[in-house]
CSV table of C-alpha atoms in Angstrom, one decimal:
chain,number,residue,atom,x,y,z
L,137,UNK,CA,24.9,11.2,-10.3
L,138,UNK,CA,23.0,9.4,-12.9
L,139,UNK,CA,21.2,7.2,-10.6
L,140,UNK,CA,20.0,10.2,-8.5
L,141,UNK,CA,18.6,11.7,-11.5
L,142,UNK,CA,16.7,8.6,-12.4
L,143,UNK,CA,15.5,8.5,-8.9
L,144,UNK,CA,14.2,12.0,-9.1
L,145,UNK,CA,12.6,11.6,-12.4
L,146,UNK,CA,10.7,8.5,-11.1
L,147,UNK,CA,9.7,10.8,-8.0
L,148,UNK,CA,8.6,13.5,-10.2
L,149,UNK,CA,6.4,11.2,-12.2
L,150,UNK,CA,3.8,11.2,-9.4
L,151,UNK,CA,4.1,14.8,-8.2
L,152,UNK,CA,1.6,17.7,-9.3
L,153,UNK,CA,3.0,19.6,-12.1
L,154,UNK,CA,2.6,23.0,-10.2
L,155,UNK,CA,5.0,21.9,-7.5
L,156,UNK,CA,7.0,19.2,-9.2
L,157,UNK,CA,10.2,21.2,-10.2
L,158,UNK,CA,10.3,22.9,-6.9
L,159,UNK,CA,10.0,19.8,-4.9
L,160,UNK,CA,12.5,18.1,-6.9
L,161,UNK,CA,15.0,20.8,-6.9
L,162,UNK,CA,14.8,20.6,-3.0
L,163,UNK,CA,15.1,16.9,-2.9
L,164,UNK,CA,18.1,16.9,-5.2
L,165,UNK,CA,19.7,19.5,-2.9
L,166,UNK,CA,19.1,17.5,0.2
L,167,UNK,CA,20.2,14.2,-1.2
L,168,UNK,CA,23.2,15.7,-2.9
L,169,UNK,CA,24.0,17.1,0.6
L,170,UNK,CA,23.6,13.6,2.1
L,171,UNK,CA,26.0,12.1,-0.6
L,172,UNK,CA,28.4,15.1,0.1
L,173,UNK,CA,28.6,14.2,3.7
L,174,UNK,CA,28.9,10.5,3.3
L,175,UNK,CA,31.8,11.1,0.8
L,176,UNK,CA,33.4,13.3,3.2
L,177,UNK,CA,33.3,10.8,5.9
L,178,UNK,CA,34.9,7.9,3.6
L,179,UNK,CA,37.2,10.4,1.8
L,180,UNK,CA,36.3,9.1,-1.7
L,181,UNK,CA,33.5,9.3,-4.1
L,182,UNK,CA,30.6,6.9,-3.6
L,183,UNK,CA,30.1,4.2,-6.2
L,184,UNK,CA,26.9,3.1,-7.7
L,185,UNK,CA,25.9,0.7,-4.9
L,186,UNK,CA,26.5,3.1,-2.1
L,187,UNK,CA,24.3,5.9,-3.9
L,188,UNK,CA,21.8,3.1,-4.4
L,189,UNK,CA,21.8,2.4,-0.7
L,190,UNK,CA,21.1,6.1,0.1
L,191,UNK,CA,18.2,6.3,-2.5
L,192,UNK,CA,16.8,3.1,-1.0
L,193,UNK,CA,16.8,4.3,2.6
L,194,UNK,CA,15.1,7.5,1.3
L,195,UNK,CA,12.1,5.7,0.1
L,196,UNK,CA,10.5,4.1,-2.9
L,197,UNK,CA,9.6,6.9,-5.4
L,198,UNK,CA,5.7,6.3,-5.3
L,199,UNK,CA,5.8,6.5,-1.6
L,200,UNK,CA,8.2,9.6,-1.3
L,201,UNK,CA,6.0,11.4,-3.9
L,202,UNK,CA,2.7,10.6,-2.0
L,203,UNK,CA,3.9,12.0,1.0
L,204,UNK,CA,4.1,15.5,-0.6
L,205,UNK,CA,0.7,15.3,-2.0
L,206,UNK,CA,-2.1,16.9,0.3
L,207,UNK,CA,-3.3,14.5,2.7
L,208,UNK,CA,-6.8,13.2,1.8
L,209,UNK,CA,-9.2,10.6,2.7
L,210,UNK,CA,-12.4,9.6,1.0
L,211,UNK,CA,-14.2,9.5,4.4
L,212,UNK,CA,-12.4,10.7,7.5
L,213,UNK,CA,-12.2,9.4,11.0
L,214,UNK,CA,-15.1,11.8,12.1
L,215,UNK,CA,-17.6,10.5,9.5
L,216,UNK,CA,-16.4,7.0,9.2
L,217,UNK,CA,-18.4,5.5,12.2
L,218,UNK,CA,-21.8,6.9,10.9
L,219,UNK,CA,-20.7,5.5,7.6
L,220,UNK,CA,-20.1,1.9,9.0
L,221,UNK,CA,-23.3,2.3,10.9
L,222,UNK,CA,-25.4,3.4,7.8
L,223,UNK,CA,-24.0,0.4,5.9
L,224,UNK,CA,-24.8,-2.1,8.7
L,225,UNK,CA,-28.3,-0.8,8.7
L,226,UNK,CA,-29.0,-0.3,5.1
L,227,UNK,CA,-27.6,-3.4,3.5
L,228,UNK,CA,-29.6,-6.1,5.3
L,229,UNK,CA,-32.8,-3.9,4.4
L,230,UNK,CA,-31.6,-4.0,0.6
L,231,UNK,CA,-31.3,-7.9,1.0
L,232,UNK,CA,-34.8,-8.1,2.6
L,233,UNK,CA,-36.4,-5.7,0.0
L,234,UNK,CA,-34.7,-7.7,-2.9
L,235,UNK,CA,-36.1,-11.1,-1.4
L,236,UNK,CA,-39.4,-9.7,-1.1
L,237,UNK,CA,-39.4,-8.2,-4.6
L,238,UNK,CA,-38.3,-11.6,-6.0
L,239,UNK,CA,-40.8,-13.4,-3.9
L,240,UNK,CA,-43.6,-11.2,-5.4
L,241,UNK,CA,-42.2,-11.4,-8.9
L,242,UNK,CA,-42.0,-15.3,-8.5
L,243,UNK,CA,-45.5,-15.5,-7.0
L,244,UNK,CA,-46.9,-13.5,-9.8
L,245,UNK,CA,-45.2,-15.2,-12.8
L,246,UNK,CA,-46.6,-18.5,-12.1
L,247,UNK,CA,-44.3,-20.3,-14.5
L,248,UNK,CA,-40.8,-19.3,-13.0
L,249,UNK,CA,-38.9,-22.4,-11.4
L,250,UNK,CA,-37.6,-22.1,-7.9
L,251,UNK,CA,-34.2,-22.7,-9.0
L,252,UNK,CA,-34.2,-20.2,-11.5
L,253,UNK,CA,-35.9,-17.7,-9.1
L,254,UNK,CA,-33.2,-18.4,-6.5
L,255,UNK,CA,-30.3,-18.1,-9.0
L,256,UNK,CA,-31.6,-14.7,-10.3
L,257,UNK,CA,-32.1,-13.6,-6.7
L,258,UNK,CA,-28.5,-14.8,-5.7
L,259,UNK,CA,-26.9,-12.7,-8.8
L,260,UNK,CA,-29.3,-9.8,-8.5
L,261,UNK,CA,-28.9,-9.3,-4.8
L,262,UNK,CA,-25.0,-8.7,-5.1
L,263,UNK,CA,-25.7,-6.0,-7.9
L,264,UNK,CA,-28.2,-4.1,-5.5
L,265,UNK,CA,-25.8,-4.4,-2.6
L,266,UNK,CA,-22.9,-3.1,-4.7
L,267,UNK,CA,-24.9,-0.1,-6.1
L,268,UNK,CA,-26.3,0.6,-2.5
L,269,UNK,CA,-22.7,0.6,-0.9
L,270,UNK,CA,-21.6,2.9,-3.8
L,271,UNK,CA,-24.3,5.4,-3.4
L,272,UNK,CA,-23.8,5.5,0.5
L,273,UNK,CA,-20.1,5.9,0.1
L,274,UNK,CA,-20.6,8.8,-2.4
L,275,UNK,CA,-22.9,10.5,-0.1
L,276,UNK,CA,-20.7,10.1,2.8
L,277,UNK,CA,-17.6,11.3,0.7
L,278,UNK,CA,-19.6,14.3,-0.2
L,279,UNK,CA,-20.4,14.8,3.4
L,280,UNK,CA,-16.6,14.5,4.3
L,281,UNK,CA,-15.7,16.9,1.5
L,282,UNK,CA,-18.1,19.4,2.9
L,283,UNK,CA,-17.0,19.1,6.2
L,284,UNK,CA,-13.4,19.6,5.2
L,285,UNK,CA,-14.3,22.9,3.5
L,286,UNK,CA,-16.6,23.9,6.4
L,287,UNK,CA,-19.7,24.0,4.4
L,288,UNK,CA,-21.7,22.1,6.8
L,289,UNK,CA,-20.9,24.4,9.7
L,290,UNK,CA,-21.1,23.1,13.2
L,291,UNK,CA,-24.9,22.3,13.2
L,292,UNK,CA,-24.4,18.7,12.1
L,293,UNK,CA,-22.6,18.1,15.3
L,294,UNK,CA,-25.1,20.0,17.7
L,295,UNK,CA,-27.2,17.7,20.0
L,296,UNK,CA,-29.3,17.9,23.0
L,297,UNK,CA,-28.9,15.3,25.8
L,298,UNK,CA,-32.4,16.2,26.9
L,299,UNK,CA,-33.9,14.9,23.7
L,300,UNK,CA,-32.4,11.4,23.9
L,301,UNK,CA,-35.1,8.6,23.9
L,302,UNK,CA,-36.0,7.2,27.4
L,303,UNK,CA,-34.4,3.9,28.2
L,304,UNK,CA,-35.8,0.9,26.5
L,305,UNK,CA,-36.8,-1.9,28.9
L,306,UNK,CA,-36.0,-5.2,27.0
L,307,UNK,CA,-37.9,-8.3,28.3
L,308,UNK,CA,-35.5,-11.2,28.8
L,309,UNK,CA,-36.1,-13.8,26.3
L,310,UNK,CA,-38.1,-16.6,27.8
L,311,UNK,CA,-35.7,-19.5,27.5
L,312,UNK,CA,-37.2,-21.4,30.2
L,313,UNK,CA,-38.7,-24.9,29.4
L,314,UNK,CA,-42.4,-25.2,29.5
L,315,UNK,CA,-44.4,-26.4,32.4
L,316,UNK,CA,-45.1,-30.0,32.7
L,317,UNK,CA,-48.7,-29.5,32.2
L,318,UNK,CA,-48.1,-27.5,29.0
L,319,UNK,CA,-45.9,-30.1,27.5
L,320,UNK,CA,-48.3,-32.9,28.3
L,321,UNK,CA,-51.2,-30.8,26.8
L,322,UNK,CA,-48.8,-30.0,23.7
L,323,UNK,CA,-48.0,-33.7,23.2
L,324,UNK,CA,-51.7,-34.8,23.6
L,325,UNK,CA,-53.0,-32.1,20.9
L,326,UNK,CA,-50.1,-33.3,18.6
L,327,UNK,CA,-51.2,-36.9,18.9
L,328,UNK,CA,-54.7,-36.1,18.1
L,329,UNK,CA,-53.6,-34.0,15.1
L,330,UNK,CA,-51.4,-36.7,13.8
L,331,UNK,CA,-54.0,-39.3,14.3
L,332,UNK,CA,-56.4,-37.0,12.3
L,333,UNK,CA,-53.9,-36.8,9.4
L,334,UNK,CA,-53.5,-40.5,9.3
L,335,UNK,CA,-57.2,-41.1,9.3
L,336,UNK,CA,-58.4,-38.5,6.8
L,337,UNK,CA,-57.2,-40.1,3.7
L,338,UNK,CA,-59.8,-42.7,4.0
L,339,UNK,CA,-62.4,-39.9,5.0
L,340,UNK,CA,-62.1,-37.0,2.6
L,341,UNK,CA,-65.3,-35.4,3.8
L,342,UNK,CA,-63.6,-34.7,7.2
L,343,UNK,CA,-60.9,-32.4,5.3
L,344,UNK,CA,-62.8,-31.2,2.3
L,345,UNK,CA,-66.4,-31.2,3.6
L,346,UNK,CA,-69.1,-30.7,0.8
L,347,UNK,CA,-66.2,-30.0,-1.7
L,348,UNK,CA,-65.7,-33.8,-2.1
L,349,UNK,CA,-69.1,-33.8,-3.9
L,350,UNK,CA,-68.4,-30.9,-5.9
L,351,UNK,CA,-65.2,-32.4,-7.0
L,352,UNK,CA,-67.2,-35.7,-7.9
L,353,UNK,CA,-69.6,-33.5,-10.1
L,354,UNK,CA,-66.9,-31.7,-11.9
L,355,UNK,CA,-65.3,-35.2,-12.6
L,356,UNK,CA,-62.0,-34.3,-11.1
L,357,UNK,CA,-59.7,-36.1,-8.5
L,358,UNK,CA,-56.7,-35.1,-6.7
L,359,UNK,CA,-53.3,-34.9,-8.5
L,360,UNK,CA,-50.2,-37.2,-7.4
L,361,UNK,CA,-48.5,-34.3,-6.1
L,362,UNK,CA,-50.9,-34.4,-3.1
L,363,UNK,CA,-49.4,-38.1,-2.3
L,364,UNK,CA,-45.8,-36.6,-2.2
L,365,UNK,CA,-47.0,-33.8,-0.1
L,366,UNK,CA,-48.9,-36.2,2.2
L,367,UNK,CA,-45.6,-38.4,2.6
L,368,UNK,CA,-43.6,-35.3,3.7
L,369,UNK,CA,-46.5,-34.1,6.0
L,370,UNK,CA,-46.2,-37.4,7.9
L,371,UNK,CA,-42.3,-37.0,8.0
L,372,UNK,CA,-42.8,-33.7,9.4
L,373,UNK,CA,-45.4,-34.7,12.1
L,374,UNK,CA,-43.1,-37.5,13.1
L,375,UNK,CA,-40.1,-35.1,13.8
L,376,UNK,CA,-42.4,-32.9,15.5
L,377,UNK,CA,-43.6,-35.8,17.7
L,378,UNK,CA,-40.1,-36.8,18.6
L,379,UNK,CA,-39.5,-33.0,19.5
L,380,UNK,CA,-42.5,-33.0,21.7
L,381,UNK,CA,-41.3,-36.2,23.5
L,382,UNK,CA,-37.7,-34.6,23.5
L,383,UNK,CA,-39.3,-31.5,25.4
L,384,UNK,CA,-39.6,-33.8,28.5
L,385,UNK,CA,-35.7,-34.5,28.4
L,386,UNK,CA,-33.8,-31.6,30.1
L,387,UNK,CA,-30.6,-32.3,28.3
L,388,UNK,CA,-32.2,-31.8,24.9
L,389,UNK,CA,-33.4,-28.1,25.9
L,390,UNK,CA,-30.5,-26.0,24.4
L,391,UNK,CA,-31.2,-27.8,21.1
L,392,UNK,CA,-35.0,-27.2,20.9
L,393,UNK,CA,-34.9,-23.9,19.1
L,394,UNK,CA,-32.5,-25.3,16.4
L,395,UNK,CA,-34.8,-28.3,15.9
L,396,UNK,CA,-37.7,-26.0,15.5
L,397,UNK,CA,-35.9,-24.2,12.9
L,398,UNK,CA,-35.3,-27.6,11.1
L,399,UNK,CA,-38.9,-28.4,11.1
L,400,UNK,CA,-39.8,-25.1,9.9
L,401,UNK,CA,-37.4,-25.7,7.2
L,402,UNK,CA,-39.3,-29.1,6.4
L,403,UNK,CA,-42.5,-27.2,6.5
L,404,UNK,CA,-41.2,-24.7,3.8
L,405,UNK,CA,-40.0,-27.7,1.8
L,406,UNK,CA,-43.4,-29.2,1.8
L,407,UNK,CA,-45.1,-25.8,0.6
L,408,UNK,CA,-42.3,-25.5,-1.9
L,409,UNK,CA,-43.5,-28.8,-3.4
L,410,UNK,CA,-46.9,-27.6,-3.7
L,411,UNK,CA,-45.9,-24.1,-5.2
L,412,UNK,CA,-43.5,-26.1,-7.8
L,413,UNK,CA,-46.6,-28.3,-9.0
L,414,UNK,CA,-48.6,-27.1,-11.8
L,415,UNK,CA,-51.4,-29.5,-11.4
L,416,UNK,CA,-53.5,-30.0,-8.1
L,417,UNK,CA,-56.6,-31.5,-9.7
L,418,UNK,CA,-56.8,-33.9,-12.7
L,419,UNK,CA,-59.8,-35.2,-14.6
L,420,UNK,CA,-61.2,-38.2,-13.4
L,421,UNK,CA,-63.3,-39.0,-16.4
L,422,UNK,CA,-63.9,-38.0,-20.0
L,423,UNK,CA,-66.8,-35.6,-18.9
L,424,UNK,CA,-64.5,-33.3,-17.0
L,425,UNK,CA,-64.1,-29.5,-18.0
L,426,UNK,CA,-60.6,-29.3,-18.8
L,427,UNK,CA,-60.8,-25.5,-19.2
L,428,UNK,CA,-62.1,-25.1,-15.7
L,429,UNK,CA,-59.6,-27.5,-14.2
L,430,UNK,CA,-56.8,-25.5,-15.8
L,431,UNK,CA,-58.2,-22.2,-14.2
L,432,UNK,CA,-58.6,-23.7,-10.9
L,433,UNK,CA,-55.0,-25.4,-11.0
L,434,UNK,CA,-53.5,-22.0,-12.1
L,435,UNK,CA,-55.2,-20.1,-9.1
L,436,UNK,CA,-54.1,-22.7,-6.6
L,437,UNK,CA,-50.5,-22.6,-7.8
L,438,UNK,CA,-50.7,-18.9,-7.5
L,439,UNK,CA,-51.9,-19.1,-3.8
L,440,UNK,CA,-49.1,-21.7,-2.9
L,441,UNK,CA,-46.6,-19.5,-4.4
L,442,UNK,CA,-47.6,-16.5,-2.3
L,443,UNK,CA,-48.0,-18.8,0.8
L,444,UNK,CA,-44.4,-20.0,0.1
L,445,UNK,CA,-42.9,-16.2,-0.2
L,446,UNK,CA,-44.6,-15.6,3.2
L,447,UNK,CA,-43.3,-18.9,5.0
L,448,UNK,CA,-39.8,-18.2,3.4
L,449,UNK,CA,-39.7,-14.7,4.7
L,450,UNK,CA,-40.8,-16.1,8.4
L,451,UNK,CA,-38.0,-18.6,8.1
L,452,UNK,CA,-35.5,-16.0,7.1
L,453,UNK,CA,-36.5,-14.1,10.1
L,454,UNK,CA,-36.6,-17.0,12.7
L,455,UNK,CA,-32.9,-17.9,11.1
L,456,UNK,CA,-31.7,-14.2,11.6
L,457,UNK,CA,-33.0,-14.0,15.2
L,458,UNK,CA,-31.7,-17.7,16.0
L,459,UNK,CA,-28.2,-16.5,14.7
L,460,UNK,CA,-28.3,-13.3,16.7
L,461,UNK,CA,-29.3,-15.2,19.9
L,462,UNK,CA,-26.6,-17.8,19.3
L,463,UNK,CA,-23.8,-15.0,18.6
L,464,UNK,CA,-21.5,-14.5,21.8
L,465,UNK,CA,-21.9,-11.0,23.2
L,466,UNK,CA,-18.1,-10.4,22.6
L,467,UNK,CA,-18.6,-10.7,19.1
L,468,UNK,CA,-21.5,-8.2,19.2
L,469,UNK,CA,-19.6,-5.8,21.3
L,470,UNK,CA,-17.8,-2.8,19.4
D,214,UNK,CA,-1.8,-11.5,22.1
D,215,UNK,CA,1.2,-13.0,20.3
D,216,UNK,CA,4.6,-11.3,20.1
D,217,UNK,CA,4.1,-10.2,16.4
D,218,UNK,CA,0.7,-8.4,17.1
D,219,UNK,CA,2.1,-7.0,20.4
D,220,UNK,CA,5.1,-5.3,18.4
D,221,UNK,CA,2.8,-4.2,15.6
D,222,UNK,CA,0.5,-2.5,18.0
D,223,UNK,CA,3.5,-0.8,19.9
D,224,UNK,CA,5.0,0.5,16.5
D,225,UNK,CA,1.6,2.0,15.6
D,226,UNK,CA,1.2,3.5,19.2
D,227,UNK,CA,4.5,4.7,19.1
D,228,UNK,CA,4.3,6.3,15.8
D,229,UNK,CA,1.1,8.2,17.1
D,230,UNK,CA,2.8,9.3,20.1
D,231,UNK,CA,5.7,10.5,18.1
D,232,UNK,CA,3.7,12.3,15.5
D,233,UNK,CA,2.8,15.3,17.3
D,234,UNK,CA,6.1,15.6,19.2
D,235,UNK,CA,8.0,15.8,15.8
D,236,UNK,CA,6.1,18.7,14.8
D,237,UNK,CA,6.8,20.5,17.9
D,238,UNK,CA,10.4,19.5,17.6
D,239,UNK,CA,10.7,20.8,14.0
D,240,UNK,CA,8.9,24.1,14.8
D,241,UNK,CA,11.2,24.6,17.9
D,242,UNK,CA,14.3,23.8,15.9
D,243,UNK,CA,13.4,26.4,13.1
D,244,UNK,CA,13.5,29.3,15.5
D,245,UNK,CA,17.0,29.2,13.8
D,246,UNK,CA,17.3,28.9,10.0
D,247,UNK,CA,18.0,25.4,8.5
D,248,UNK,CA,17.7,23.7,5.3
D,249,UNK,CA,16.3,20.1,5.1
D,250,UNK,CA,19.6,18.1,5.7
D,251,UNK,CA,21.0,20.2,8.5
D,252,UNK,CA,17.7,20.3,10.2
D,253,UNK,CA,17.6,16.6,10.2
D,254,UNK,CA,21.1,16.3,11.3
D,255,UNK,CA,20.4,18.8,14.3
D,256,UNK,CA,17.3,16.9,15.5
D,257,UNK,CA,19.0,13.6,15.3
D,258,UNK,CA,22.0,15.2,17.3
D,259,UNK,CA,19.3,16.0,19.9
D,260,UNK,CA,18.2,12.3,19.9
D,261,UNK,CA,15.1,12.8,17.6
D,262,UNK,CA,16.1,10.9,14.4
D,263,UNK,CA,13.4,11.5,11.6
D,264,UNK,CA,13.4,9.9,8.3
D,265,UNK,CA,14.0,12.2,5.3
D,266,UNK,CA,10.8,11.1,3.6
D,267,UNK,CA,8.9,12.0,6.5
D,268,UNK,CA,10.7,15.4,7.3
D,269,UNK,CA,10.8,17.1,4.0
D,270,UNK,CA,7.0,16.8,3.1
D,271,UNK,CA,6.3,17.9,6.8
D,272,UNK,CA,8.2,21.1,6.0
D,273,UNK,CA,6.1,21.7,3.0
D,274,UNK,CA,3.0,21.3,4.9
D,275,UNK,CA,4.0,23.4,7.7
D,276,UNK,CA,4.9,26.1,5.1
D,277,UNK,CA,1.5,25.6,3.5
D,278,UNK,CA,0.0,26.1,6.9
D,279,UNK,CA,1.8,29.6,7.1
D,280,UNK,CA,4.0,28.3,10.1
D,281,UNK,CA,7.2,28.3,8.2
D,282,UNK,CA,8.7,30.5,5.5
D,283,UNK,CA,11.4,29.5,3.1
D,284,UNK,CA,13.7,30.9,0.6
D,285,UNK,CA,16.2,29.6,-2.0
D,286,UNK,CA,19.7,30.6,-1.4
D,287,UNK,CA,23.1,29.8,-2.8
D,288,UNK,CA,25.4,28.3,0.0
D,289,UNK,CA,28.6,26.5,-0.7
D,290,UNK,CA,28.2,26.7,-4.5
D,291,UNK,CA,24.8,24.8,-4.1
D,292,UNK,CA,21.0,26.1,-4.1
D,293,UNK,CA,19.3,25.2,-0.8
D,294,UNK,CA,16.0,25.9,0.5
D,295,UNK,CA,16.3,27.5,3.9
D,296,UNK,CA,13.3,27.3,6.4
D,297,UNK,CA,12.5,29.5,9.3
D,298,UNK,CA,9.5,30.0,11.9
D,299,UNK,CA,7.4,32.6,10.6
D,300,UNK,CA,5.6,35.1,12.8
D,301,UNK,CA,2.3,32.9,13.0
D,302,UNK,CA,4.5,30.0,13.6
D,303,UNK,CA,6.0,31.6,16.7
D,304,UNK,CA,2.6,32.2,18.1
D,305,UNK,CA,1.5,28.7,17.4
D,306,UNK,CA,4.8,27.2,19.0
D,307,UNK,CA,4.1,29.2,22.1
D,308,UNK,CA,0.7,27.8,22.5
D,309,UNK,CA,1.8,24.3,21.6
D,310,UNK,CA,4.8,24.4,24.1
D,311,UNK,CA,2.3,25.6,26.8
D,312,UNK,CA,0.1,22.6,26.0
D,313,UNK,CA,3.1,20.3,25.8
D,314,UNK,CA,4.3,21.4,29.3
D,315,UNK,CA,0.8,21.0,30.5
D,316,UNK,CA,0.4,17.3,29.3
D,317,UNK,CA,4.0,16.7,30.6
D,318,UNK,CA,3.2,17.9,34.0
D,319,UNK,CA,0.0,15.8,34.2
D,320,UNK,CA,1.7,12.8,33.0
D,321,UNK,CA,4.4,13.1,35.8
D,322,UNK,CA,1.7,13.4,38.4
D,323,UNK,CA,-0.2,10.5,37.0
D,324,UNK,CA,3.1,8.3,36.8
D,325,UNK,CA,4.1,9.4,40.3
D,326,UNK,CA,0.8,8.2,41.6
D,327,UNK,CA,1.5,4.9,40.2
D,328,UNK,CA,4.7,4.5,42.1
């Protein structure tokens, strides 16, 4: 019976002290009864392997002991749906607030690189998500604990159907292609805009107005970053032109939204390039006021960083909406 | 649905279906005094096999809920814990049996409609 005692000792390790002896005594009595019955059937004492088989059938010591413990769940089935609903609502909000906070910090710092800002956001957002999930879990575990002990009464479950909000009428998303007239106007306006962008480098007055003369008086000229930005702008406008032409092809319609997202991404990249630059105006001659140029460059940089935060937030919103629309309804169903 | 997941789902539903029935069977069987081992045998003899690791903790839980009473007594030179239905247990068993009979009748009617 050494094996039986070893088994009971293993079970006892996981039992609460106050009930341990009683439970072990009962288990011993029942298992010995089972062993006796088996011995009576066979007409001989059981060997080691046969006792081991009975104990194995009875269950792993930890599992057997756990069944004697009061049934507890951190969050029970009544509260669990509210718990998952809250997590689903709060965690995306945490990501959005973290992104916004990081964006403001990035825009205000003026010297932090984009890669560093993205890296610190990616690391920080996990921490925020973990802390938020832990807090929500703790709150719901407390609610569960209170419910189990009847401390919340029945008021939490009381509701009045008459107070339910009126049915919302969702306007169906307008996925229909634009009319032919609209598409022609759209293409014409874009061509005019493209032609203007191609023409303006040789006629800077048409974009900067009297600012051209002011720049000359200050002895400054545009920094090389504007050349790169201009090249990117031409690429962007070319892609948009292709899209405007594709708008006349029926087969391309399902891809239009995705292509719009891609052009938005190109736009963000172009703004990002400007936000990352440190110099927008450089001295054109030895008479230029370097201090004033540095102040202007800093102000322009700050403005571009703020613009970048706004367009990135817009892109994230558009991307989220596109992903939601692309998701099949079956996946959205509970 | 593949065969493995179908079997898994069936096992889970079967377990859910049996859970309530086992409590009813244990309470009904304990109208007569039993200790763990003989109770398990009696249930198995009636066609309701139940694992020891499920039955013994269940007896403790029902006792904690006041539905069973127990006492240690020596029988055949061995100390055994005997369980019996308490007064409260008898009342609860009556209610549960009425509920069970109601469910049984309804199910029979529903299944008859299907035929």
